[in-house]
Coordinates of N, CA and C in Angstrom, one line a residue:
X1 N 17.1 21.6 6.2 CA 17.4 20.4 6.9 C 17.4 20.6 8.4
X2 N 17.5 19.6 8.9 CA 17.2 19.5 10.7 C 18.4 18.1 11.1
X3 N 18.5 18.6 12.4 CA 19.4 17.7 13.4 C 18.8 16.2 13.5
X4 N 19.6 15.4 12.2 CA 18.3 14.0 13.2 C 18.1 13.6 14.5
X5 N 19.4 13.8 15.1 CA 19.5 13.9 16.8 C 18.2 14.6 17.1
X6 N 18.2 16.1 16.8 CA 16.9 16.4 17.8 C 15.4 15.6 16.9
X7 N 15.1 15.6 15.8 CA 14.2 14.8 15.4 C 14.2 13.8 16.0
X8 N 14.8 13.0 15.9 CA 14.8 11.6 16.9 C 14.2 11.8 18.3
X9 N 14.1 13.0 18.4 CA 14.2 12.5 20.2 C 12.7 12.3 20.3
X10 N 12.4 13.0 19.3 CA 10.4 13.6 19.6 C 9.8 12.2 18.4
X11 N 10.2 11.5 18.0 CA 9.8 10.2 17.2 C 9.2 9.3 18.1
X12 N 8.2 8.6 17.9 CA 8.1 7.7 18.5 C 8.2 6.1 17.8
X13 N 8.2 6.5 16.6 CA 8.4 5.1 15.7 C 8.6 5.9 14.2
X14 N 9.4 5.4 13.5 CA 9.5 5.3 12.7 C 10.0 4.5 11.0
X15 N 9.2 4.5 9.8 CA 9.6 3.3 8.7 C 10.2 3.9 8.2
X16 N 11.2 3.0 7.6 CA 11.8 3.4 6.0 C 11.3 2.9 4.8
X17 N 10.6 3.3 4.2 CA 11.0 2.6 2.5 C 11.7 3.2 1.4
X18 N 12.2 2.1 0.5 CA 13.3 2.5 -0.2 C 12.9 1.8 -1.4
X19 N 13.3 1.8 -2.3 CA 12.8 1.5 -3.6 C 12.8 2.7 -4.8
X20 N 12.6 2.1 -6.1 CA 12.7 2.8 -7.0 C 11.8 2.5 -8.1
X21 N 10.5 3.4 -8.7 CA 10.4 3.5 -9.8 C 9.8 4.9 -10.5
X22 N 10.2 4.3 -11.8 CA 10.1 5.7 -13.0 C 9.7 5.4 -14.1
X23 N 8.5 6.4 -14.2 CA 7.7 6.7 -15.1 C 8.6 7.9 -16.1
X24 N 8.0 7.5 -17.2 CA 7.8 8.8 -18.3 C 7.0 9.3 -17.7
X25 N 6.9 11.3 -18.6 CA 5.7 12.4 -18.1 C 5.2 11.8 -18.9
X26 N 4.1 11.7 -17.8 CA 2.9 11.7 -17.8 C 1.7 9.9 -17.7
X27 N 2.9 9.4 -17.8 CA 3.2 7.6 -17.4 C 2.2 7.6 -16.2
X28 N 2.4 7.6 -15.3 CA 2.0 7.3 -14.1 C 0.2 8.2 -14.4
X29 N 0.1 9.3 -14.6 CA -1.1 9.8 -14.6 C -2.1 9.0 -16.0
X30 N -1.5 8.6 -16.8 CA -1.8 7.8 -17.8 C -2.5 6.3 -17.0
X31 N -2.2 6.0 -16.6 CA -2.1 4.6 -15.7 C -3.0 4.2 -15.1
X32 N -3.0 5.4 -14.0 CA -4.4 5.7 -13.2 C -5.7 6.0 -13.8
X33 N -5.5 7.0 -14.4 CA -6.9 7.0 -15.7 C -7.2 5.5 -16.4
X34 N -6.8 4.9 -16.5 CA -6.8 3.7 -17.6 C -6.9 2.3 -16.5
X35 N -7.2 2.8 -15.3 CA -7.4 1.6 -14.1 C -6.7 0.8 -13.8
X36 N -5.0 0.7 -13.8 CA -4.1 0.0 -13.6 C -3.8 0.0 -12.5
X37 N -3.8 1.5 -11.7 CA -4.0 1.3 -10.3 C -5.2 1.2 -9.6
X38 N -5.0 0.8 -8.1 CA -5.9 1.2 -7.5 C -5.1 2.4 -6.5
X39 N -6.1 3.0 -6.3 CA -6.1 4.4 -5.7 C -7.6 4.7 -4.6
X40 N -6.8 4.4 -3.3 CA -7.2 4.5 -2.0 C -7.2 5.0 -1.0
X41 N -8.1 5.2 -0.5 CA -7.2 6.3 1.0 C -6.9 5.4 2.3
X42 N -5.8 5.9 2.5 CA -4.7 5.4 3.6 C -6.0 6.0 5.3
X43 N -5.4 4.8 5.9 CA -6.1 5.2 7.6 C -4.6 5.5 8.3
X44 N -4.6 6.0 9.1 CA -3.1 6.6 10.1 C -2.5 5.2 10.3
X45 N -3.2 4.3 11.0 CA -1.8 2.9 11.0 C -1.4 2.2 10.0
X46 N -2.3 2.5 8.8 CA -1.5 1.8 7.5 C 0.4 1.6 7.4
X47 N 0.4 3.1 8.2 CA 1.8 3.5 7.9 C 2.8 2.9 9.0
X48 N 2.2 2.3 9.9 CA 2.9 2.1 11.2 C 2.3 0.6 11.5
X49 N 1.9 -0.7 11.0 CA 1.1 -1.4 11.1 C 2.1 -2.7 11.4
X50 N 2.0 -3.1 12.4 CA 2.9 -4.1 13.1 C 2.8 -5.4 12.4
X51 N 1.9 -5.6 10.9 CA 1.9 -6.7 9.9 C 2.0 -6.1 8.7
X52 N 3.2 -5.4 8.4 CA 3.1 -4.9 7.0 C 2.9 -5.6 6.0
X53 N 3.4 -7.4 6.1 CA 2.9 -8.5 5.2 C 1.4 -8.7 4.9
X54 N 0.9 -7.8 6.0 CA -1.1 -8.2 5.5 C -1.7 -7.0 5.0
X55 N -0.7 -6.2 4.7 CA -1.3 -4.5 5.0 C -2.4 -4.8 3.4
X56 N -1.5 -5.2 2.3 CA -2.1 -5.1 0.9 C -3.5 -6.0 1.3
X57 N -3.8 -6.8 2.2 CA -4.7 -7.7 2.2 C -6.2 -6.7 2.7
X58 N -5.6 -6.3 4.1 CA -5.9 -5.2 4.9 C -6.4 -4.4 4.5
X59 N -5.5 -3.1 3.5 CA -6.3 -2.2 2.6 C -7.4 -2.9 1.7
X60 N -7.2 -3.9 0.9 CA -8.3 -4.4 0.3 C -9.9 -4.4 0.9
X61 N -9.4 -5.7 2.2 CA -10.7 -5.7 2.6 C -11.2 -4.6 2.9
X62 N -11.1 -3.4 3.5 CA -11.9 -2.3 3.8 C -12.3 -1.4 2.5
X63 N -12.0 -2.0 1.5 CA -12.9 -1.3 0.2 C -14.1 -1.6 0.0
X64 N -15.1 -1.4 -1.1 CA -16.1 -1.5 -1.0 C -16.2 -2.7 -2.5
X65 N -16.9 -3.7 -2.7 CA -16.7 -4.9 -3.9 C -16.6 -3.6 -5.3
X66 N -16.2 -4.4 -5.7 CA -15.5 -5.8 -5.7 C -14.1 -5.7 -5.5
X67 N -13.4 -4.4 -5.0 CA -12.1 -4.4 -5.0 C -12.1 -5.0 -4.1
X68 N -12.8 -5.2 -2.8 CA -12.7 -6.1 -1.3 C -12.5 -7.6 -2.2
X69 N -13.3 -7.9 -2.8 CA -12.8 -9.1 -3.2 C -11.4 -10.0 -3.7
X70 N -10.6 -9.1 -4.3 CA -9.3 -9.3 -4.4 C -8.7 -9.6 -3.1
X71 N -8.7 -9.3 -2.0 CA -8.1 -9.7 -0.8 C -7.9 -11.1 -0.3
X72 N -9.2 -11.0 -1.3 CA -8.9 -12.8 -1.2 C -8.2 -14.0 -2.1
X73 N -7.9 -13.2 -2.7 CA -6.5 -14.1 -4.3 C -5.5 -14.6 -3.1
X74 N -5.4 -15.8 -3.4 CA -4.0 -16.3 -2.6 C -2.8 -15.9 -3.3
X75 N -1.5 -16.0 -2.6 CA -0.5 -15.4 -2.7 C 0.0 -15.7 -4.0
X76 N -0.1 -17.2 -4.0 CA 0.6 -17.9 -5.3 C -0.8 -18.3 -6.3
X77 N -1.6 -17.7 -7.4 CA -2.3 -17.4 -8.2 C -2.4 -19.2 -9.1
X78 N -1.1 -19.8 -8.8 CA -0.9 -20.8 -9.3 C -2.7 -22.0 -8.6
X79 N -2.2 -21.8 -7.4 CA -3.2 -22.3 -6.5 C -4.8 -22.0 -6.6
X80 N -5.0 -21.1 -7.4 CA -6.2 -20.5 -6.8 C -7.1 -22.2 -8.1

């Protein structure tokens, strides 16, 4: 462990997220095989992104179809 004081000093921004979930072994790897997730690769401001409300939209569009397509489902599905 480390001094948050001196980590702090050399930070220039930083997020918290907090939350909770849990899988059974082997749950989560099950899931992903079976296409439940999507599984993407992150760019460096994903993590630091001054509209975290658009980020899911955001990662979308830069995929390749038809997952780019999904970006465009409106919020409330009721609507579409």
């Amino acid at each position: 462990t480390a001094d948050a004081d001196l980590i702090g000093a050399g930070l220039a921004e930083v997020r918290v997220f907090a939350g909770y979930a849990g899988w059974g072994e082997g749950q989560l790897a099950g899931e992903i095989d079976e296409g439940a997730w999507f599984v993407v690769d992150a760019v460096i401001t994903d993590s630091f992104t001054d509209h975290p409300e658009l980020l899911w939209r955001d990662v979308l569009r830069r995929q390749p179809q038809p997952l780019r397509q999904l970006a465009n489902y409106p919020l409330d599905p009721s609507v579409n």
